[in-house]
Short mmCIF file of C-alpha atoms in Angstrom, two decimals:
data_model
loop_
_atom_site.label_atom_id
_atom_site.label_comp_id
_atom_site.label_asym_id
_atom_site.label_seq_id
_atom_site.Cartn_x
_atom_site.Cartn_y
_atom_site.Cartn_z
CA UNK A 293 209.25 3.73 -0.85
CA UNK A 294 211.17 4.90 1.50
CA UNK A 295 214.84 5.21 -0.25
CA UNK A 296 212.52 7.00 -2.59
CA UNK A 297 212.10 9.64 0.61
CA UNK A 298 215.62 9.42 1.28
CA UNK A 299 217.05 10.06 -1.53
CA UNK A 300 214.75 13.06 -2.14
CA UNK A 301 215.92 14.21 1.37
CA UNK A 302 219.26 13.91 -0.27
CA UNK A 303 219.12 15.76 -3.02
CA UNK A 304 217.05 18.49 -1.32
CA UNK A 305 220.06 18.57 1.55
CA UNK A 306 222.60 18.87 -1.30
CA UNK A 307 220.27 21.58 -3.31
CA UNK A 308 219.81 23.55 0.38
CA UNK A 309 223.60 23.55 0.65
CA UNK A 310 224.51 24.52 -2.82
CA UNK A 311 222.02 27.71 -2.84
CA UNK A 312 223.69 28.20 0.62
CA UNK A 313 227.29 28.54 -0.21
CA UNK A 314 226.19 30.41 -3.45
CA UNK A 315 224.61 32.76 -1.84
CA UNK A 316 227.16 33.22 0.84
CA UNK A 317 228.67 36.14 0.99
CA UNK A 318 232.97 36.40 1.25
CA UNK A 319 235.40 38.65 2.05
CA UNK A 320 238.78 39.52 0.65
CA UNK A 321 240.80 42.03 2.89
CA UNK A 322 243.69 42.66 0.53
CA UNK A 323 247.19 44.61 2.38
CA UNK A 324 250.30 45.84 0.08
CA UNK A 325 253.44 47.62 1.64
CA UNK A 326 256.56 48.74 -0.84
CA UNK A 327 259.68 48.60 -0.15
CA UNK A 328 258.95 46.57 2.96
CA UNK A 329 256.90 44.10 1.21
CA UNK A 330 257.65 42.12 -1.80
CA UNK A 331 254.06 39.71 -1.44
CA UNK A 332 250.90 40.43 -0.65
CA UNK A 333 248.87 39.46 1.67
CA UNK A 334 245.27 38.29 1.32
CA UNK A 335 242.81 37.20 3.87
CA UNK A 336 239.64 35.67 2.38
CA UNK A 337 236.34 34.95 4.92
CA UNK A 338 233.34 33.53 4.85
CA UNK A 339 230.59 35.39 6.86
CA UNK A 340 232.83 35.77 9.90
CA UNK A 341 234.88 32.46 9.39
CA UNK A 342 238.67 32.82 8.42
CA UNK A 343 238.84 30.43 5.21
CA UNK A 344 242.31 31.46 4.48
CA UNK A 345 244.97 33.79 6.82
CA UNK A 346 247.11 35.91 5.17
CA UNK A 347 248.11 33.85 2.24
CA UNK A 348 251.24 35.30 1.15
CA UNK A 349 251.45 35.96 -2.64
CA UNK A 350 254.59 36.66 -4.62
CA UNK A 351 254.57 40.14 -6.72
CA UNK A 352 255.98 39.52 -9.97
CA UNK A 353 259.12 40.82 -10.70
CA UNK A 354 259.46 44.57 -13.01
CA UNK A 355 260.54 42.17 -16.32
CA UNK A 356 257.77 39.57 -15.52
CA UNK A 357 255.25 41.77 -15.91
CA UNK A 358 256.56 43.96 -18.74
CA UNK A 359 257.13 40.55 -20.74
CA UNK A 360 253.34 39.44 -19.68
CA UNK A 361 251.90 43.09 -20.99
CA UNK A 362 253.75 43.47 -24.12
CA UNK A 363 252.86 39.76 -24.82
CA UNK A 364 249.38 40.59 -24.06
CA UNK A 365 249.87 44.14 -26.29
CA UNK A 366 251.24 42.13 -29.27
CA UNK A 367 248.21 40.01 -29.20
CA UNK A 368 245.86 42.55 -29.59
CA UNK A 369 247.97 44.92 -32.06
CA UNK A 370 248.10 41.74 -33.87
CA UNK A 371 244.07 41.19 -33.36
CA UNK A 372 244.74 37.84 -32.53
CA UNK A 373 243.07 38.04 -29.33
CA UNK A 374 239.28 39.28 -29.98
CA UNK A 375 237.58 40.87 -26.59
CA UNK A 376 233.58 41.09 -27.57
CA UNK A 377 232.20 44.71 -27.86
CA UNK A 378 230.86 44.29 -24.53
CA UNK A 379 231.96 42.09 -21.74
CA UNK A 380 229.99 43.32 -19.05
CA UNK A 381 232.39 44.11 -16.22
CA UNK A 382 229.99 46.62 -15.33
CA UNK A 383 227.42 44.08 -14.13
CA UNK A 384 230.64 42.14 -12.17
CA UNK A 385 231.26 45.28 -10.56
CA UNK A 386 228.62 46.24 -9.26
CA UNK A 387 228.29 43.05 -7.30
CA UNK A 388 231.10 43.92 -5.33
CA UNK A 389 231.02 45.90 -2.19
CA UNK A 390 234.20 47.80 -1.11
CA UNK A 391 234.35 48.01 2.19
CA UNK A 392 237.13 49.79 2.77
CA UNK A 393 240.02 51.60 1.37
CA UNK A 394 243.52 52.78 2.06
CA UNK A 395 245.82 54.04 0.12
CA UNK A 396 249.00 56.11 0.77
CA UNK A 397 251.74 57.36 -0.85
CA UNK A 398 255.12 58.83 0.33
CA UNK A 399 258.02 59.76 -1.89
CA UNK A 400 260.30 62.25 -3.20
CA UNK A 401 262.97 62.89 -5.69
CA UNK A 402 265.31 64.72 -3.69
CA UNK A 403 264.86 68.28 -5.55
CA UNK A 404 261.80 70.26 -4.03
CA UNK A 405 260.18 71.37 -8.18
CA UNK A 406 260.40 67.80 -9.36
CA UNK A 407 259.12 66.17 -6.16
CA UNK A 408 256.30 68.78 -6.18
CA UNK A 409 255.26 67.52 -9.82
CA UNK A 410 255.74 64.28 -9.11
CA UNK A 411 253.21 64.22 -5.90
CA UNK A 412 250.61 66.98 -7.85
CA UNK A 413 250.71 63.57 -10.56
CA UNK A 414 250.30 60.94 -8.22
CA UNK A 415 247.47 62.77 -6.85
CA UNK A 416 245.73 63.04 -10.24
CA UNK A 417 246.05 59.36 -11.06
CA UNK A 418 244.65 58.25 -7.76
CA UNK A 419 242.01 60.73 -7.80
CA UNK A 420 240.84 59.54 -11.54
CA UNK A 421 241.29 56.02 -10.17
CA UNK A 422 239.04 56.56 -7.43
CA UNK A 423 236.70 58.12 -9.18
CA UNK A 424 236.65 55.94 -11.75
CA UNK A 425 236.23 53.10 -8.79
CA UNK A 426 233.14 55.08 -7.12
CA UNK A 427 231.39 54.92 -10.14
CA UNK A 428 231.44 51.04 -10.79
CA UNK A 429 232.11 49.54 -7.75
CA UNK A 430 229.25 49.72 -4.30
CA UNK A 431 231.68 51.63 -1.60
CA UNK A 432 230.24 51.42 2.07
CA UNK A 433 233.07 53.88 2.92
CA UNK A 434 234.60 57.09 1.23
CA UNK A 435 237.82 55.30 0.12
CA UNK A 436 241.18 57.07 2.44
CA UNK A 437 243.88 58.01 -0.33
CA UNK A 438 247.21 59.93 0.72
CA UNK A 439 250.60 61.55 -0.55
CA UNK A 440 252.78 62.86 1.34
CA UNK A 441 255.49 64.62 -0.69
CA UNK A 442 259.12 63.95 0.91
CA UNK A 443 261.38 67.09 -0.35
CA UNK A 444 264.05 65.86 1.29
CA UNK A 445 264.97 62.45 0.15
CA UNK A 446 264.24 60.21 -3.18
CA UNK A 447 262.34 57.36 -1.82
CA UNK A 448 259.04 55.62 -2.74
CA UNK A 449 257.06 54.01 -0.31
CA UNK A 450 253.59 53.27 -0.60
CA UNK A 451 250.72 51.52 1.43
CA UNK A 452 247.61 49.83 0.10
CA UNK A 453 244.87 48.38 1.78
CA UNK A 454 241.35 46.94 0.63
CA UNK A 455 238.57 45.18 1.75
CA UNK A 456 235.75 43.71 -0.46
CA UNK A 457 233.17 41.45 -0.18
CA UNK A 458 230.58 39.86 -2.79
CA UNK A 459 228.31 37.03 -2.85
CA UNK A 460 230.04 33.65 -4.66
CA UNK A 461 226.62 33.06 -6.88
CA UNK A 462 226.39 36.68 -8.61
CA UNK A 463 229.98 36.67 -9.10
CA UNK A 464 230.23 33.03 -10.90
CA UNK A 465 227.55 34.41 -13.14
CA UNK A 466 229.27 37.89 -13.37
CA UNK A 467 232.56 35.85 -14.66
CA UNK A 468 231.04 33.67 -16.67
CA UNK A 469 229.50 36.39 -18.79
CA UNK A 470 233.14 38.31 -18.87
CA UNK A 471 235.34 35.61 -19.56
CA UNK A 472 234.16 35.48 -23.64
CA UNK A 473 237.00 36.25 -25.05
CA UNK A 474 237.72 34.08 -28.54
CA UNK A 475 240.75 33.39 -30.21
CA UNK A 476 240.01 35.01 -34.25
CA UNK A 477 242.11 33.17 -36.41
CA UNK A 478 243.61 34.66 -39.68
#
């Protein structure tokens, strides 16, 4: 009788703990620099406990990723790779809190017209990005976005900076429901 109690102890513990750290809520705090940079860091905690300190990830080089999307391209020109009507990332999203958000831009061309262009366009894109973002994503904060046009010199440099968080159990579920893409054979 009573390794009958303890075991039921047991598997409540185990139960207690799994609901715990499913529940749990994490936090990625995401920073990006170019051209100082060529990783990115990534800083991932749970509640207030660092899990993992700046974990320093290699950026793909400009032909790696060309090569991955034109594979990726091919296979869906080719409708070998079927994506189902509706996969939901809206649900996944809105799980997500952003937290915060940083994002600026500094560049030029070196002629004053084509630099002018050139920041009026970068401007659009982020704008329709973050707009996009507002929509399907929870922000706590209005996201901080930036260009500063450089009419003097042709240079790029851009910062990026992002901090999410999301409970582990709503996101497993959230993936789980995306991630049904099939392979349609001919």
């Amino acid at each position: 009788m009573d390794s009958l109690y303890i075991f039921l102890i047991l598997i409540a513990g185990i139960v207690l703990i799994l609901v715990f750290f499913l529940r749990s809520k994490w936090v990625v705090k995401i920073n990006y620099q170019f051209p100082e940079m060529d990783n990115m860091q990534i800083s991932v905690f749970f509640y207030n406990w660092c899990v993992l300190k700046q974990k320093n990830l290699r950026i793909s080089s400009q032909k790696e990723m060309e090569k991955g999307y034109i594979h990726f391209y091919k296979l869906l020109r080719e409708k070998k790779l079927h994506l189902l009507k509706e996969l939901r990332f809206q649900a996944l999203l809105k799980e997500i809190k952003v937290l915060e958000l940083k994002w600026s831009t500094k560049g030029g061309t070196g002629n004053a017209f084509s630099t002018s262009i050139t920041s009026g366009t970068i401007w659009a894109l982020k704008g329709w990005l973050i707009g996009y973002l507002t929509q399907q994503l929870d922000f706590c904060k209005s996201p901080q976005i930036h260009v500063q046009p450089d009419f003097q010199n042709s240079s790029l440099q851009t910062r990026f900076s992002c901090m999410i968080s999301f409970r582990l159990g709503k996101t497993i579920l959230g993936i789980m429901r995306v991630l049904k893409i099939k392979e349609v054979k001919k």
